[in-house]
Amino acid sequence: MDAILNAVVPLFAVIFAGFIAGKTRVLAEEWVRGLNVFVFTFAMPPMLFRLMATTDVTAIGEWSFVVGFFYSEVLVFTAGAVLGGLLFRQRFAEMTMQGFGSCFSNGVLLALPLLIGLFGEKGATPAVLLFTLDVLLFSIVTMMLEIARSGDRPGGGWRAVRQSLRAMLKNPILMSTLLGILWGIAGLPLPDLVDKSFGFIGQAGPPSALFALGATLAYRRVAGSVGPAAMMVIFKLFIHPAVTFVILAYVVGADPFWVQAAVIFAACPVGANVYVFAQHYGISVTAASAGILAATGLSLLTVTGLLILYPPIGV
């Protein structure tokens, strides 16, 4: 119990500190945006590149784990989207955002630090493997939203493909992960100077990311769209980890450690990129904001409860 609390509480304490800094306006909103730029552009990419470059993902032999997790994501995405359309009469674009928020975890900001806190560096491996799915999920969501926005305009399909590729190339988190994977597969050594430099700045990534998450949430609008936001929270915190457990434990038959890592990853709250997509496309913005804020707050209780009922192996 002490080990679980020692791993979970400090993470949420940093989030809470960031939230207070935002609410009290100690950090102005433009400063919060600058902190987010630092996290996503300068701190997390070197850390992720270094992790992947020093990990030969092809030697891990757990791609059935990745496929199983993606299958659970697709199931939850589809169920969330369809149910959102039926209950709230959402259009295609809104259904896409509903499904996205129902299955997309806050992996970089919360799941990665949590898994490292619970399992040490070993916990980074499943998290990093699951980051590779973000490339595919982001591409699918981008194409669906671009198709919805293009409507019947000529060339809409090709425009969606181009926009998807552009979004991937401009995302430093995804590109650093992909480049690190390619570096690791190639078996190239990481020069000591690069390794130490990336390791040094990368240490600032997880705590800065958690603090930035709290500060960002302090400026989110939560009024309106209560129904879609509540459904998003229920799907993300309860249904997604349950479906992930069933798929990986009983369908895929993965090793217990990998099952547990995936369930913890799935149990993390709605990822901040859901809001980024919502704001960029002007779709379900208030629902995404409220869903992220509520899910992040409740996840302190739900994740802690999960870890008590399903104790981490070796912790």
PDB file of C-alpha atoms in Angstrom:
ATOM      1  CA  MET A   1       0.000   0.000   0.000  1.00  0.00           C
ATOM      2  CA  ASP A   2       2.801   2.413   0.949  1.00  0.00           C
ATOM      3  CA  ALA A   3       4.637   1.642  -2.288  1.00  0.00           C
ATOM      4  CA  ILE A   4       1.488   2.372  -4.327  1.00  0.00           C
ATOM      5  CA  LEU A   5       0.816   5.642  -2.529  1.00  0.00           C
ATOM      6  CA  ASN A   6       4.475   6.643  -2.851  1.00  0.00           C
ATOM      7  CA  ALA A   7       4.233   6.110  -6.614  1.00  0.00           C
ATOM      8  CA  VAL A   8       0.830   7.726  -7.193  1.00  0.00           C
ATOM      9  CA  VAL A   9       0.455  10.584  -4.705  1.00  0.00           C
ATOM     10  CA  PRO A  10       3.594  12.565  -5.705  1.00  0.00           C
ATOM     11  CA  LEU A  11       2.428  12.598  -9.336  1.00  0.00           C
ATOM     12  CA  PHE A  12      -0.970  14.023  -8.451  1.00  0.00           C
ATOM     13  CA  ALA A  13       0.619  16.399  -5.931  1.00  0.00           C
ATOM     14  CA  VAL A  14       2.611  17.952  -8.772  1.00  0.00           C
ATOM     15  CA  ILE A  15      -0.557  18.160 -10.907  1.00  0.00           C
ATOM     16  CA  PHE A  16      -2.383  19.811  -8.006  1.00  0.00           C
ATOM     17  CA  ALA A  17       0.469  22.284  -7.509  1.00  0.00           C
ATOM     18  CA  GLY A  18       0.239  23.240 -11.172  1.00  0.00           C
ATOM     19  CA  PHE A  19      -3.547  23.576 -10.911  1.00  0.00           C
ATOM     20  CA  ILE A  20      -3.215  25.937  -7.913  1.00  0.00           C
ATOM     21  CA  ALA A  21      -0.568  27.957  -9.759  1.00  0.00           C
ATOM     22  CA  GLY A  22      -2.988  28.391 -12.640  1.00  0.00           C
ATOM     23  CA  LYS A  23      -6.085  29.080 -10.554  1.00  0.00           C
ATOM     24  CA  THR A  24      -4.323  31.725  -8.462  1.00  0.00           C
ATOM     25  CA  ARG A  25      -2.843  33.206 -11.638  1.00  0.00           C
ATOM     26  CA  VAL A  26       0.690  32.827 -10.284  1.00  0.00           C
ATOM     27  CA  LEU A  27       1.273  31.470 -13.777  1.00  0.00           C
ATOM     28  CA  ALA A  28      -0.426  33.571 -16.430  1.00  0.00           C
ATOM     29  CA  GLU A  29      -2.087  31.673 -19.239  1.00  0.00           C
ATOM     30  CA  GLU A  30       0.584  32.658 -21.747  1.00  0.00           C
ATOM     31  CA  TRP A  31       3.241  31.347 -19.352  1.00  0.00           C
ATOM     32  CA  VAL A  32       1.390  28.048 -19.133  1.00  0.00           C
ATOM     33  CA  ARG A  33       1.405  27.850 -22.918  1.00  0.00           C
ATOM     34  CA  GLY A  34       5.158  28.499 -22.854  1.00  0.00           C
ATOM     35  CA  LEU A  35       5.645  25.737 -20.280  1.00  0.00           C
ATOM     36  CA  ASN A  36       3.681  23.349 -22.477  1.00  0.00           C
ATOM     37  CA  VAL A  37       5.882  24.278 -25.433  1.00  0.00           C
ATOM     38  CA  PHE A  38       8.955  23.480 -23.341  1.00  0.00           C
ATOM     39  CA  VAL A  39       7.510  20.117 -22.274  1.00  0.00           C
ATOM     40  CA  PHE A  40       6.334  18.967 -25.695  1.00  0.00           C
ATOM     41  CA  THR A  41       9.151  20.433 -27.781  1.00  0.00           C
ATOM     42  CA  PHE A  42      12.291  20.446 -25.643  1.00  0.00           C
ATOM     43  CA  ALA A  43      11.944  18.101 -22.641  1.00  0.00           C
ATOM     44  CA  MET A  44       9.855  15.061 -23.534  1.00  0.00           C
ATOM     45  CA  PRO A  45      11.168  14.465 -27.106  1.00  0.00           C
ATOM     46  CA  PRO A  46      14.830  13.974 -26.024  1.00  0.00           C
ATOM     47  CA  MET A  47      13.681  11.680 -23.212  1.00  0.00           C
ATOM     48  CA  LEU A  48      11.505   9.593 -25.532  1.00  0.00           C
ATOM     49  CA  PHE A  49      14.151   9.477 -28.266  1.00  0.00           C
ATOM     50  CA  ARG A  50      16.751   8.302 -25.740  1.00  0.00           C
ATOM     51  CA  LEU A  51      14.406   5.635 -24.357  1.00  0.00           C
ATOM     52  CA  MET A  52      13.583   4.274 -27.788  1.00  0.00           C
ATOM     53  CA  ALA A  53      17.107   4.588 -29.212  1.00  0.00           C
ATOM     54  CA  THR A  54      18.463   2.455 -26.380  1.00  0.00           C
ATOM     55  CA  THR A  55      15.622  -0.067 -26.629  1.00  0.00           C
ATOM     56  CA  ASP A  56      15.499  -2.537 -29.492  1.00  0.00           C
ATOM     57  CA  VAL A  57      11.732  -2.815 -29.776  1.00  0.00           C
ATOM     58  CA  THR A  58      12.027  -5.659 -32.287  1.00  0.00           C
ATOM     59  CA  ALA A  59      13.814  -7.718 -29.618  1.00  0.00           C
ATOM     60  CA  ILE A  60      11.100  -7.163 -27.013  1.00  0.00           C
ATOM     61  CA  GLY A  61       8.850  -9.698 -28.721  1.00  0.00           C
ATOM     62  CA  GLU A  62       5.631  -8.239 -27.350  1.00  0.00           C
ATOM     63  CA  TRP A  63       3.935  -7.011 -30.495  1.00  0.00           C
ATOM     64  CA  SER A  64       0.917  -9.181 -29.678  1.00  0.00           C
ATOM     65  CA  PHE A  65       0.605  -6.910 -26.642  1.00  0.00           C
ATOM     66  CA  VAL A  66       0.554  -3.825 -28.894  1.00  0.00           C
ATOM     67  CA  VAL A  67      -1.980  -5.393 -31.261  1.00  0.00           C
ATOM     68  CA  GLY A  68      -4.177  -6.452 -28.330  1.00  0.00           C
ATOM     69  CA  PHE A  69      -4.107  -2.970 -26.825  1.00  0.00           C
ATOM     70  CA  PHE A  70      -4.929  -1.388 -30.175  1.00  0.00           C
ATOM     71  CA  TYR A  71      -7.848  -3.792 -30.584  1.00  0.00           C
ATOM     72  CA  SER A  72      -9.208  -2.721 -27.199  1.00  0.00           C
ATOM     73  CA  GLU A  73      -8.751   0.935 -28.219  1.00  0.00           C
ATOM     74  CA  VAL A  74     -10.703   0.377 -31.430  1.00  0.00           C
ATOM     75  CA  LEU A  75     -13.531  -1.345 -29.551  1.00  0.00           C
ATOM     76  CA  VAL A  76     -13.797   1.445 -26.978  1.00  0.00           C
ATOM     77  CA  PHE A  77     -13.460   4.146 -29.647  1.00  0.00           C
ATOM     78  CA  THR A  78     -16.260   2.611 -31.705  1.00  0.00           C
ATOM     79  CA  ALA A  79     -18.543   2.045 -28.721  1.00  0.00           C
ATOM     80  CA  GLY A  80     -18.016   5.591 -27.435  1.00  0.00           C
ATOM     81  CA  ALA A  81     -18.604   7.131 -30.854  1.00  0.00           C
ATOM     82  CA  VAL A  82     -21.731   5.102 -31.621  1.00  0.00           C
ATOM     83  CA  LEU A  83     -23.238   5.629 -28.176  1.00  0.00           C
ATOM     84  CA  GLY A  84     -22.508   9.351 -28.397  1.00  0.00           C
ATOM     85  CA  GLY A  85     -24.350   9.485 -31.698  1.00  0.00           C
ATOM     86  CA  LEU A  86     -27.336   7.590 -30.322  1.00  0.00           C
ATOM     87  CA  LEU A  87     -27.662   9.366 -26.971  1.00  0.00           C
ATOM     88  CA  PHE A  88     -26.679  12.918 -27.893  1.00  0.00           C
ATOM     89  CA  ARG A  89     -27.490  12.975 -31.630  1.00  0.00           C
ATOM     90  CA  GLN A  90     -23.918  13.844 -32.459  1.00  0.00           C
ATOM     91  CA  ARG A  91     -22.730  14.321 -35.995  1.00  0.00           C
ATOM     92  CA  PHE A  92     -19.846  12.361 -37.493  1.00  0.00           C
ATOM     93  CA  ALA A  93     -17.154  14.813 -36.335  1.00  0.00           C
ATOM     94  CA  GLU A  94     -18.571  14.976 -32.794  1.00  0.00           C
ATOM     95  CA  MET A  95     -18.841  11.179 -32.678  1.00  0.00           C
ATOM     96  CA  THR A  96     -15.181  10.994 -33.685  1.00  0.00           C
ATOM     97  CA  MET A  97     -14.179  13.279 -30.791  1.00  0.00           C
ATOM     98  CA  GLN A  98     -16.388  11.301 -28.405  1.00  0.00           C
ATOM     99  CA  GLY A  99     -14.689   8.069 -29.389  1.00  0.00           C
ATOM    100  CA  PHE A 100     -11.251   9.672 -29.248  1.00  0.00           C
ATOM    101  CA  GLY A 101     -11.812  10.956 -25.712  1.00  0.00           C
ATOM    102  CA  SER A 102     -13.185   7.579 -24.633  1.00  0.00           C
ATOM    103  CA  CYS A 103     -10.035   5.625 -25.505  1.00  0.00           C
ATOM    104  CA  PHE A 104      -7.041   7.992 -25.565  1.00  0.00           C
ATOM    105  CA  SER A 105      -4.940   7.918 -22.382  1.00  0.00           C
ATOM    106  CA  ASN A 106      -2.729  10.654 -21.010  1.00  0.00           C
ATOM    107  CA  GLY A 107       0.294   8.534 -21.795  1.00  0.00           C
ATOM    108  CA  VAL A 108       3.203  10.978 -21.943  1.00  0.00           C
ATOM    109  CA  LEU A 109       2.157  13.194 -19.030  1.00  0.00           C
ATOM    110  CA  LEU A 110       0.805  10.591 -16.608  1.00  0.00           C
ATOM    111  CA  ALA A 111       1.034   6.927 -17.668  1.00  0.00           C
ATOM    112  CA  LEU A 112       4.779   7.023 -18.378  1.00  0.00           C
ATOM    113  CA  PRO A 113       5.765   8.663 -15.045  1.00  0.00           C
ATOM    114  CA  LEU A 114       3.337   6.355 -13.197  1.00  0.00           C
ATOM    115  CA  LEU A 115       4.696   3.165 -14.763  1.00  0.00           C
ATOM    116  CA  ILE A 116       8.275   4.269 -14.146  1.00  0.00           C
ATOM    117  CA  GLY A 117       7.374   5.080 -10.539  1.00  0.00           C
ATOM    118  CA  LEU A 118       5.816   1.647 -10.056  1.00  0.00           C
ATOM    119  CA  PHE A 119       8.218  -0.586 -11.985  1.00  0.00           C
ATOM    120  CA  GLY A 120      11.377   1.478 -12.474  1.00  0.00           C
ATOM    121  CA  GLU A 121      12.907   1.740 -15.958  1.00  0.00           C
ATOM    122  CA  LYS A 122      11.234  -1.572 -16.841  1.00  0.00           C
ATOM    123  CA  GLY A 123       7.894   0.251 -16.745  1.00  0.00           C
ATOM    124  CA  ALA A 124       8.970   2.596 -19.526  1.00  0.00           C
ATOM    125  CA  THR A 125       9.115  -0.189 -22.107  1.00  0.00           C
ATOM    126  CA  PRO A 126       5.377  -0.978 -22.390  1.00  0.00           C
ATOM    127  CA  ALA A 127       4.565   2.730 -22.229  1.00  0.00           C
ATOM    128  CA  VAL A 128       6.972   3.513 -25.059  1.00  0.00           C
ATOM    129  CA  LEU A 129       5.602   0.652 -27.153  1.00  0.00           C
ATOM    130  CA  LEU A 130       2.091   2.009 -26.684  1.00  0.00           C
ATOM    131  CA  PHE A 131       3.253   5.467 -27.769  1.00  0.00           C
ATOM    132  CA  THR A 132       3.800   3.952 -31.202  1.00  0.00           C
ATOM    133  CA  LEU A 133       0.040   3.474 -31.402  1.00  0.00           C
ATOM    134  CA  ASP A 134      -0.432   7.230 -31.091  1.00  0.00           C
ATOM    135  CA  VAL A 135       0.943   7.594 -34.601  1.00  0.00           C
ATOM    136  CA  LEU A 136      -1.800   5.351 -35.955  1.00  0.00           C
ATOM    137  CA  LEU A 137      -4.588   6.689 -33.727  1.00  0.00           C
ATOM    138  CA  PHE A 138      -3.746  10.327 -34.439  1.00  0.00           C
ATOM    139  CA  SER A 139      -3.675   9.574 -38.149  1.00  0.00           C
ATOM    140  CA  ILE A 140      -7.082   7.892 -38.055  1.00  0.00           C
ATOM    141  CA  VAL A 141      -8.665  10.690 -35.999  1.00  0.00           C
ATOM    142  CA  THR A 142      -7.106  13.402 -38.172  1.00  0.00           C
ATOM    143  CA  MET A 143      -8.346  11.777 -41.363  1.00  0.00           C
ATOM    144  CA  MET A 144     -11.855  11.309 -39.952  1.00  0.00           C
ATOM    145  CA  LEU A 145     -12.049  14.944 -38.830  1.00  0.00           C
ATOM    146  CA  GLU A 146     -10.618  16.203 -42.102  1.00  0.00           C
ATOM    147  CA  ILE A 147     -13.159  14.126 -44.046  1.00  0.00           C
ATOM    148  CA  ALA A 148     -15.931  15.564 -41.890  1.00  0.00           C
ATOM    149  CA  ARG A 149     -14.651  19.084 -42.455  1.00  0.00           C
ATOM    150  CA  SER A 150     -14.101  18.605 -46.178  1.00  0.00           C
ATOM    151  CA  GLY A 151     -17.609  17.274 -46.689  1.00  0.00           C
ATOM    152  CA  ASP A 152     -18.411  16.881 -50.347  1.00  0.00           C
ATOM    153  CA  ARG A 153     -15.766  19.289 -51.576  1.00  0.00           C
ATOM    154  CA  PRO A 154     -13.656  17.940 -54.464  1.00  0.00           C
ATOM    155  CA  GLY A 155     -10.365  16.513 -53.332  1.00  0.00           C
ATOM    156  CA  GLY A 156     -11.521  16.214 -49.726  1.00  0.00           C
ATOM    157  CA  GLY A 157     -10.108  12.722 -49.302  1.00  0.00           C
ATOM    158  CA  TRP A 158      -6.649  13.672 -50.553  1.00  0.00           C
ATOM    159  CA  ARG A 159      -6.725  16.805 -48.410  1.00  0.00           C
ATOM    160  CA  ALA A 160      -7.430  14.633 -45.355  1.00  0.00           C
ATOM    161  CA  VAL A 161      -4.461  12.403 -46.136  1.00  0.00           C
ATOM    162  CA  ARG A 162      -2.127  15.372 -46.609  1.00  0.00           C
ATOM    163  CA  GLN A 163      -3.335  16.992 -43.385  1.00  0.00           C
ATOM    164  CA  SER A 164      -2.818  13.757 -41.482  1.00  0.00           C
ATOM    165  CA  LEU A 165       0.765  13.399 -42.711  1.00  0.00           C
ATOM    166  CA  ARG A 166       1.488  17.056 -41.966  1.00  0.00           C
ATOM    167  CA  ALA A 167       0.137  16.710 -38.421  1.00  0.00           C
ATOM    168  CA  MET A 168       2.356  13.683 -37.792  1.00  0.00           C
ATOM    169  CA  LEU A 169       5.488  15.402 -39.111  1.00  0.00           C
ATOM    170  CA  LYS A 170       4.860  18.460 -36.928  1.00  0.00           C
ATOM    171  CA  ASN A 171       4.322  16.489 -33.717  1.00  0.00           C
ATOM    172  CA  PRO A 172       7.661  16.386 -31.822  1.00  0.00           C
ATOM    173  CA  ILE A 173       6.469  13.654 -29.442  1.00  0.00           C
ATOM    174  CA  LEU A 174       5.551  11.292 -32.255  1.00  0.00           C
ATOM    175  CA  MET A 175       8.545  12.093 -34.414  1.00  0.00           C
ATOM    176  CA  SER A 176      11.059  11.695 -31.579  1.00  0.00           C
ATOM    177  CA  THR A 177       9.476   8.340 -30.724  1.00  0.00           C
ATOM    178  CA  LEU A 178       9.589   7.166 -34.347  1.00  0.00           C
ATOM    179  CA  LEU A 179      13.154   8.352 -34.900  1.00  0.00           C
ATOM    180  CA  GLY A 180      14.208   6.666 -31.664  1.00  0.00           C
ATOM    181  CA  ILE A 181      12.559   3.420 -32.778  1.00  0.00           C
ATOM    182  CA  LEU A 182      14.406   3.557 -36.107  1.00  0.00           C
ATOM    183  CA  TRP A 183      17.688   4.320 -34.324  1.00  0.00           C
ATOM    184  CA  GLY A 184      17.182   1.367 -31.975  1.00  0.00           C
ATOM    185  CA  ILE A 185      16.231  -0.996 -34.809  1.00  0.00           C
ATOM    186  CA  ALA A 186      19.334   0.056 -36.738  1.00  0.00           C
ATOM    187  CA  GLY A 187      21.421  -0.910 -33.722  1.00  0.00           C
ATOM    188  CA  LEU A 188      23.358   2.356 -33.803  1.00  0.00           C
ATOM    189  CA  PRO A 189      25.156   3.347 -30.594  1.00  0.00           C
ATOM    190  CA  LEU A 190      24.079   6.584 -28.955  1.00  0.00           C
ATOM    191  CA  PRO A 191      27.134   8.866 -28.508  1.00  0.00           C
ATOM    192  CA  ASP A 192      27.934   9.538 -24.853  1.00  0.00           C
ATOM    193  CA  LEU A 193      27.605  13.290 -25.297  1.00  0.00           C
ATOM    194  CA  VAL A 194      24.135  12.917 -26.838  1.00  0.00           C
ATOM    195  CA  ASP A 195      23.108  10.314 -24.274  1.00  0.00           C
ATOM    196  CA  LYS A 196      24.089  12.507 -21.314  1.00  0.00           C
ATOM    197  CA  SER A 197      22.655  15.706 -22.826  1.00  0.00           C
ATOM    198  CA  PHE A 198      19.330  14.098 -23.699  1.00  0.00           C
ATOM    199  CA  GLY A 199      19.227  12.332 -20.348  1.00  0.00           C
ATOM    200  CA  PHE A 200      19.880  15.599 -18.493  1.00  0.00           C
ATOM    201  CA  ILE A 201      17.162  17.651 -20.186  1.00  0.00           C
ATOM    202  CA  GLY A 202      14.857  14.632 -20.266  1.00  0.00           C
ATOM    203  CA  GLN A 203      14.843  14.502 -16.459  1.00  0.00           C
ATOM    204  CA  ALA A 204      12.832  17.716 -16.528  1.00  0.00           C
ATOM    205  CA  GLY A 205      10.199  16.139 -18.770  1.00  0.00           C
ATOM    206  CA  PRO A 206       7.888  14.135 -16.459  1.00  0.00           C
ATOM    207  CA  PRO A 207       7.690  16.624 -13.527  1.00  0.00           C
ATOM    208  CA  SER A 208       7.354  19.617 -15.855  1.00  0.00           C
ATOM    209  CA  ALA A 209       4.701  17.774 -17.852  1.00  0.00           C
ATOM    210  CA  LEU A 210       2.649  16.990 -14.755  1.00  0.00           C
ATOM    211  CA  PHE A 211       2.922  20.564 -13.478  1.00  0.00           C
ATOM    212  CA  ALA A 212       1.974  21.907 -16.916  1.00  0.00           C
ATOM    213  CA  LEU A 213      -1.004  19.541 -17.044  1.00  0.00           C
ATOM    214  CA  GLY A 214      -2.353  20.913 -13.757  1.00  0.00           C
ATOM    215  CA  ALA A 215      -1.811  24.522 -14.800  1.00  0.00           C
ATOM    216  CA  THR A 216      -3.433  23.875 -18.165  1.00  0.00           C
ATOM    217  CA  LEU A 217      -6.501  22.302 -16.558  1.00  0.00           C
ATOM    218  CA  ALA A 218      -6.921  25.407 -14.393  1.00  0.00           C
ATOM    219  CA  TYR A 219      -7.662  27.437 -17.519  1.00  0.00           C
ATOM    220  CA  ARG A 220     -10.037  24.939 -19.141  1.00  0.00           C
ATOM    221  CA  ARG A 221     -13.708  25.752 -19.570  1.00  0.00           C
ATOM    222  CA  VAL A 222     -15.957  23.102 -18.039  1.00  0.00           C
ATOM    223  CA  ALA A 223     -19.428  24.544 -18.552  1.00  0.00           C
ATOM    224  CA  GLY A 224     -21.755  22.801 -20.989  1.00  0.00           C
ATOM    225  CA  SER A 225     -21.716  19.372 -22.633  1.00  0.00           C
ATOM    226  CA  VAL A 226     -22.141  17.587 -19.298  1.00  0.00           C
ATOM    227  CA  GLY A 227     -23.584  14.421 -20.837  1.00  0.00           C
ATOM    228  CA  PRO A 228     -20.866  13.785 -23.436  1.00  0.00           C
ATOM    229  CA  ALA A 229     -18.140  14.709 -20.930  1.00  0.00           C
ATOM    230  CA  ALA A 230     -19.548  12.369 -18.270  1.00  0.00           C
ATOM    231  CA  MET A 231     -19.779   9.513 -20.748  1.00  0.00           C
ATOM    232  CA  MET A 232     -16.209  10.208 -21.862  1.00  0.00           C
ATOM    233  CA  VAL A 233     -15.021   9.958 -18.242  1.00  0.00           C
ATOM    234  CA  ILE A 234     -16.901   6.692 -17.592  1.00  0.00           C
ATOM    235  CA  PHE A 235     -15.536   5.098 -20.744  1.00  0.00           C
ATOM    236  CA  LYS A 236     -11.975   6.252 -20.097  1.00  0.00           C
ATOM    237  CA  LEU A 237     -11.625   5.442 -16.406  1.00  0.00           C
ATOM    238  CA  PHE A 238     -13.700   2.273 -16.192  1.00  0.00           C
ATOM    239  CA  ILE A 239     -14.649   0.693 -19.521  1.00  0.00           C
ATOM    240  CA  HIS A 240     -11.304   1.128 -21.295  1.00  0.00           C
ATOM    241  CA  PRO A 241      -9.180  -0.599 -18.608  1.00  0.00           C
ATOM    242  CA  ALA A 242     -11.802  -3.364 -18.220  1.00  0.00           C
ATOM    243  CA  VAL A 243     -11.872  -4.083 -21.974  1.00  0.00           C
ATOM    244  CA  THR A 244      -8.069  -3.943 -22.096  1.00  0.00           C
ATOM    245  CA  PHE A 245      -7.799  -6.508 -19.302  1.00  0.00           C
ATOM    246  CA  VAL A 246     -10.216  -8.926 -20.982  1.00  0.00           C
ATOM    247  CA  ILE A 247      -8.529  -8.637 -24.395  1.00  0.00           C
ATOM    248  CA  LEU A 248      -4.943  -8.996 -23.183  1.00  0.00           C
ATOM    249  CA  ALA A 249      -5.519 -11.531 -20.405  1.00  0.00           C
ATOM    250  CA  TYR A 250      -8.025 -13.836 -22.111  1.00  0.00           C
ATOM    251  CA  VAL A 251      -7.849 -13.202 -25.863  1.00  0.00           C
ATOM    252  CA  VAL A 252      -4.142 -12.472 -26.371  1.00  0.00           C
ATOM    253  CA  GLY A 253      -2.899 -14.308 -23.280  1.00  0.00           C
ATOM    254  CA  ALA A 254      -0.101 -11.818 -22.607  1.00  0.00           C
ATOM    255  CA  ASP A 255       2.369 -12.098 -19.742  1.00  0.00           C
ATOM    256  CA  PRO A 256       0.912 -10.781 -16.425  1.00  0.00           C
ATOM    257  CA  PHE A 257       3.363  -7.853 -16.276  1.00  0.00           C
ATOM    258  CA  TRP A 258       2.367  -6.663 -19.750  1.00  0.00           C
ATOM    259  CA  VAL A 259      -1.334  -7.092 -18.976  1.00  0.00           C
ATOM    260  CA  GLN A 260      -0.945  -5.040 -15.816  1.00  0.00           C
ATOM    261  CA  ALA A 261       1.058  -2.303 -17.524  1.00  0.00           C
ATOM    262  CA  ALA A 262      -1.571  -2.034 -20.271  1.00  0.00           C
ATOM    263  CA  VAL A 263      -4.456  -1.886 -17.781  1.00  0.00           C
ATOM    264  CA  ILE A 264      -2.716   0.874 -15.794  1.00  0.00           C
ATOM    265  CA  PHE A 265      -2.016   2.753 -19.032  1.00  0.00           C
ATOM    266  CA  ALA A 266      -5.668   2.404 -20.082  1.00  0.00           C
ATOM    267  CA  ALA A 267      -6.895   3.507 -16.639  1.00  0.00           C
ATOM    268  CA  CYS A 268      -5.157   6.872 -16.932  1.00  0.00           C
ATOM    269  CA  PRO A 269      -7.398   9.880 -17.650  1.00  0.00           C
ATOM    270  CA  VAL A 270      -8.263  11.455 -20.992  1.00  0.00           C
ATOM    271  CA  GLY A 271      -5.149  12.723 -22.765  1.00  0.00           C
ATOM    272  CA  ALA A 272      -4.606  16.436 -23.311  1.00  0.00           C
ATOM    273  CA  ASN A 273      -4.310  15.910 -27.078  1.00  0.00           C
ATOM    274  CA  VAL A 274      -8.068  15.314 -27.170  1.00  0.00           C
ATOM    275  CA  TYR A 275      -8.497  18.980 -26.270  1.00  0.00           C
ATOM    276  CA  VAL A 276      -5.818  19.985 -28.781  1.00  0.00           C
ATOM    277  CA  PHE A 277      -7.740  18.228 -31.571  1.00  0.00           C
ATOM    278  CA  ALA A 278     -11.082  19.584 -30.344  1.00  0.00           C
ATOM    279  CA  GLN A 279      -9.802  23.160 -30.256  1.00  0.00           C
ATOM    280  CA  HIS A 280      -8.046  22.901 -33.617  1.00  0.00           C
ATOM    281  CA  TYR A 281     -11.173  21.656 -35.374  1.00  0.00           C
ATOM    282  CA  GLY A 282     -13.669  23.595 -33.238  1.00  0.00           C
ATOM    283  CA  ILE A 283     -15.555  20.414 -32.311  1.00  0.00           C
ATOM    284  CA  SER A 284     -16.741  19.332 -28.832  1.00  0.00           C
ATOM    285  CA  VAL A 285     -14.359  21.794 -27.171  1.00  0.00           C
ATOM    286  CA  THR A 286     -16.305  22.164 -23.899  1.00  0.00           C
ATOM    287  CA  ALA A 287     -16.933  18.414 -23.691  1.00  0.00           C
ATOM    288  CA  ALA A 288     -13.225  17.697 -24.152  1.00  0.00           C
ATOM    289  CA  SER A 289     -12.252  20.317 -21.553  1.00  0.00           C
ATOM    290  CA  ALA A 290     -14.722  19.057 -18.966  1.00  0.00           C
ATOM    291  CA  GLY A 291     -13.858  15.435 -19.691  1.00  0.00           C
ATOM    292  CA  ILE A 292     -10.120  15.991 -19.219  1.00  0.00           C
ATOM    293  CA  LEU A 293     -10.586  17.999 -16.014  1.00  0.00           C
ATOM    294  CA  ALA A 294     -13.058  15.572 -14.419  1.00  0.00           C
ATOM    295  CA  ALA A 295     -11.186  12.443 -15.490  1.00  0.00           C
ATOM    296  CA  THR A 296      -7.859  13.780 -14.218  1.00  0.00           C
ATOM    297  CA  GLY A 297      -9.352  14.682 -10.837  1.00  0.00           C
ATOM    298  CA  LEU A 298     -11.196  11.378 -10.423  1.00  0.00           C
ATOM    299  CA  SER A 299      -8.244   9.313 -11.612  1.00  0.00           C
ATOM    300  CA  LEU A 300      -6.432   9.932  -8.320  1.00  0.00           C
ATOM    301  CA  LEU A 301      -9.102   7.785  -6.688  1.00  0.00           C
ATOM    302  CA  THR A 302      -9.728   5.333  -9.522  1.00  0.00           C
ATOM    303  CA  VAL A 303      -6.059   4.619 -10.298  1.00  0.00           C
ATOM    304  CA  THR A 304      -5.225   4.244  -6.606  1.00  0.00           C
ATOM    305  CA  GLY A 305      -8.221   1.930  -6.171  1.00  0.00           C
ATOM    306  CA  LEU A 306      -7.163  -0.109  -9.195  1.00  0.00           C
ATOM    307  CA  LEU A 307      -3.645  -0.539  -7.828  1.00  0.00           C
ATOM    308  CA  ILE A 308      -4.998  -1.621  -4.441  1.00  0.00           C
ATOM    309  CA  LEU A 309      -7.372  -4.194  -5.991  1.00  0.00           C
ATOM    310  CA  TYR A 310      -4.842  -5.240  -8.637  1.00  0.00           C
ATOM    311  CA  PRO A 311      -1.451  -4.835  -6.890  1.00  0.00           C
ATOM    312  CA  PRO A 312       1.496  -4.208  -9.225  1.00  0.00           C
ATOM    313  CA  ILE A 313       3.764  -7.193  -9.648  1.00  0.00           C
ATOM    314  CA  GLY A 314       6.896  -6.833  -7.548  1.00  0.00           C
ATOM    315  CA  VAL A 315       5.719  -3.633  -5.819  1.00  0.00           C
TER     316      VAL A 315
END
